[in-house]
CSV table of C-alpha atoms in Angstrom, one decimal:
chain,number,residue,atom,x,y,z
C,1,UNK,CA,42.0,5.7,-14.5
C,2,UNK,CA,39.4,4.0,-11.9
C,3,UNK,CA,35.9,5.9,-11.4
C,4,UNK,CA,34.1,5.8,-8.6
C,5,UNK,CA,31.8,3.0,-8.4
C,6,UNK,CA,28.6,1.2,-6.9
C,7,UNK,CA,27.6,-1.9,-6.1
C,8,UNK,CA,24.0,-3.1,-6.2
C,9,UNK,CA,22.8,-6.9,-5.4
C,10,UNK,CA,21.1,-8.3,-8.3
C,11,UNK,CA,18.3,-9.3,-6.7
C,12,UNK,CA,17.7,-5.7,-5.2
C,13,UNK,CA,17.8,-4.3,-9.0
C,14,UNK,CA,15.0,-3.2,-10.4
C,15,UNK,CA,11.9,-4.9,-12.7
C,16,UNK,CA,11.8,-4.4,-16.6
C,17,UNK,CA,10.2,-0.9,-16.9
C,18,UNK,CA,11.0,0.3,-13.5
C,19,UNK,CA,14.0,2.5,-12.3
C,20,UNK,CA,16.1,2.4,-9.4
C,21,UNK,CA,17.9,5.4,-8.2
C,22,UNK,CA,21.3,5.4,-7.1
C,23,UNK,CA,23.5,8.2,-5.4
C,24,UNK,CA,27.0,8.3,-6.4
C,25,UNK,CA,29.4,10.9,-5.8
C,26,UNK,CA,26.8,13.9,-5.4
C,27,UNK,CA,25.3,12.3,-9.0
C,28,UNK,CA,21.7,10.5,-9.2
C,29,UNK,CA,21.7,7.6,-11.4
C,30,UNK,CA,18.6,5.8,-13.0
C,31,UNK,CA,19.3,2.3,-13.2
C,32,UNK,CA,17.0,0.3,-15.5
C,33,UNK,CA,16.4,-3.3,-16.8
C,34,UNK,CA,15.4,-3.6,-20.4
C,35,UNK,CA,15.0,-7.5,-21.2
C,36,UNK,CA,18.4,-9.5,-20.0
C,37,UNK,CA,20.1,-6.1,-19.5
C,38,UNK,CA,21.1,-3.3,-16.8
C,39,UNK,CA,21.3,0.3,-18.1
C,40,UNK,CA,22.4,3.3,-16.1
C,41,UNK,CA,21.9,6.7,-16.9
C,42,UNK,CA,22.1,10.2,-15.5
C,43,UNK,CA,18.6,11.6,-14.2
C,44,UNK,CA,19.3,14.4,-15.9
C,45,UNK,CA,18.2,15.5,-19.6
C,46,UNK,CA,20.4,17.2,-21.6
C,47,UNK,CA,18.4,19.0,-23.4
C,48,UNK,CA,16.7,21.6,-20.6
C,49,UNK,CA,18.2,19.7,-17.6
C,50,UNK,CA,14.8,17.9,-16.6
C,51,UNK,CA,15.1,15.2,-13.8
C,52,UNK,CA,15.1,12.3,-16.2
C,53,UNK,CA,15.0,9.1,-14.3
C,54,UNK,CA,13.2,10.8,-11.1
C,55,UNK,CA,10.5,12.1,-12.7
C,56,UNK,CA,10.5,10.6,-16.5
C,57,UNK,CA,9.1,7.3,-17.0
C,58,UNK,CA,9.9,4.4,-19.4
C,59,UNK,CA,7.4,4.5,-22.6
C,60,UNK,CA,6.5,1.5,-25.0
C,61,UNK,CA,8.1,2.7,-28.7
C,62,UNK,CA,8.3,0.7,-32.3
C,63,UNK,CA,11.7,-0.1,-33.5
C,64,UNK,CA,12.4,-0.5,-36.7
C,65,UNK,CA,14.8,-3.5,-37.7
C,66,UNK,CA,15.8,-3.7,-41.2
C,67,UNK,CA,12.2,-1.8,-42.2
C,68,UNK,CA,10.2,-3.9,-40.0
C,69,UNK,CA,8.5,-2.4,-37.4
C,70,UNK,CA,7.8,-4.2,-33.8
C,71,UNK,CA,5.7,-2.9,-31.2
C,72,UNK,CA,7.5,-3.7,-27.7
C,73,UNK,CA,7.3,-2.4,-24.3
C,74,UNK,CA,11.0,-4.0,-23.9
C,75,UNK,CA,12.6,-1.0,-26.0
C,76,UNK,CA,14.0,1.1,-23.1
C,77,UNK,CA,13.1,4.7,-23.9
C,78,UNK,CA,13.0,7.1,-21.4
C,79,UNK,CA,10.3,9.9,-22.2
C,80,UNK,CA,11.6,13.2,-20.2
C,81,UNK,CA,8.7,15.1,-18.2
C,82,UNK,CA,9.1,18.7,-19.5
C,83,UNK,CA,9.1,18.3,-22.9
C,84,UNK,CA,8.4,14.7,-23.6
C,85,UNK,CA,11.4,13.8,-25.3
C,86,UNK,CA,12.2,10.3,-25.7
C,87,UNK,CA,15.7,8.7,-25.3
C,88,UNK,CA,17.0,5.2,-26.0
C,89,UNK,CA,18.0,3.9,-22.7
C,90,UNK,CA,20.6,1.7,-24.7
C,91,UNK,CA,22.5,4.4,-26.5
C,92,UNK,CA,21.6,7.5,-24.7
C,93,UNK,CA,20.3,8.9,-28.3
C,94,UNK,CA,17.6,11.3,-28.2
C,95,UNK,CA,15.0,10.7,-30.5
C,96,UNK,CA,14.0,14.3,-31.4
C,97,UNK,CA,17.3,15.9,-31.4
C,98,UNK,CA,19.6,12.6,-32.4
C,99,UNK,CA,22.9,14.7,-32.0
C,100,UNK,CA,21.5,14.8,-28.0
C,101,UNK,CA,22.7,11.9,-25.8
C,102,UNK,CA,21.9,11.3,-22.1
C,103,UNK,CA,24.8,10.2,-20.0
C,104,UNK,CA,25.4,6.6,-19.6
C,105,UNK,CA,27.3,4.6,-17.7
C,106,UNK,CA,29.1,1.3,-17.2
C,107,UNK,CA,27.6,-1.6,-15.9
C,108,UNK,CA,28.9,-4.7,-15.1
C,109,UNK,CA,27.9,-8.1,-13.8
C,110,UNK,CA,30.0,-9.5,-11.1
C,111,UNK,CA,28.7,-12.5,-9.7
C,112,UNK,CA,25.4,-11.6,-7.9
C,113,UNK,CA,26.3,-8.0,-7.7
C,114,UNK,CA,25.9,-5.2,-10.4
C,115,UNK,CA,28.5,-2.8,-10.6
C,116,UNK,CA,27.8,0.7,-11.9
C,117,UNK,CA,31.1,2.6,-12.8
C,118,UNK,CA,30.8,6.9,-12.5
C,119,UNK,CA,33.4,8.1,-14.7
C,120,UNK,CA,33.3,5.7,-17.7
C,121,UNK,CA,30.4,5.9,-20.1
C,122,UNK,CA,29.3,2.8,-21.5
C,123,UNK,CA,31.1,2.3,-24.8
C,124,UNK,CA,30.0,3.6,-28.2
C,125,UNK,CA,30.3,0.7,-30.0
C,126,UNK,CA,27.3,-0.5,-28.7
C,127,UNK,CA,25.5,2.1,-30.0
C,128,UNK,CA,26.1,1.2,-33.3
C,129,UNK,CA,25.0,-2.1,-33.3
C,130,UNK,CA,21.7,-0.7,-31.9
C,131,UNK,CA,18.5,-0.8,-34.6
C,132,UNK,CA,17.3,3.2,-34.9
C,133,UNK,CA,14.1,3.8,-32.9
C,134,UNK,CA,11.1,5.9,-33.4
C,135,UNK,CA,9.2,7.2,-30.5
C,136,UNK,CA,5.4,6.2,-31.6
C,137,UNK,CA,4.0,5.8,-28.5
C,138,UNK,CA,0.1,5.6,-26.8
């Protein structure tokens, strides 16, 4: 099964720690760059419904890789404007409410383009691979 998709030029993708919003099928979508890689997510938190990538913003956090934490502002958590909720851009985890998970998407790199699939979340198996994060933040 095929999903609907969108294509976005590289070079008009967005900055680390900025957002670009793209309408796909009556869906917004918060595209983000976190170091060497593209994230998309629904602008939409699933914990009261909040416009997440509209009107949320992308916080600085401390990870914690085998005990040792790491200040960064390359750690890709969306904080959600109601109730100031973080979520981990990579895994769509919530930090507050783990069993909580923003939608994600696909997205793939074809040649100069960036390709941002509707229908197919991004895989889980990333997710497990990811360190667990803990939303300390200024």
């Amino acid at each position: 099964m095929t999903g609907s998709r969108v294509r976005i030029a590289v070079a008009d993708a967005p900055a680390a720690g900025e957002v670009r919003l793209v309408e796909l099928d009556s869906h917004t979508i918060g595209l983000y760059r976190v170091g060497d890689r593209y994230y998309a997510v629904a602008d939409r938190c699933p914990h009261r419904g909040a416009p997440l990538c509209s009107a949320g913003r992308v916080v600085r956090g401390i990870t914690l890789e085998h005990g040792n934490p790491t200040r960064g502002a390359a750690l890709g958590l969306l904080r959600c404007p109601w109730h100031k909720w973080d979520f981990d851009i990579a895994t769509g985890r919530c930090l507050v409410q783990p069993r909580l998970r923003v939608r994600r998407y696909r997205v793939e790199h074809d040649g100069d383009d960036l390709i941002i699939t509707l229908q197919h979340p991004a895989p889980e198996a990333a997710a497990a691979s990811e360190p667990d994060r803990l939303a300390l933040t200024p």
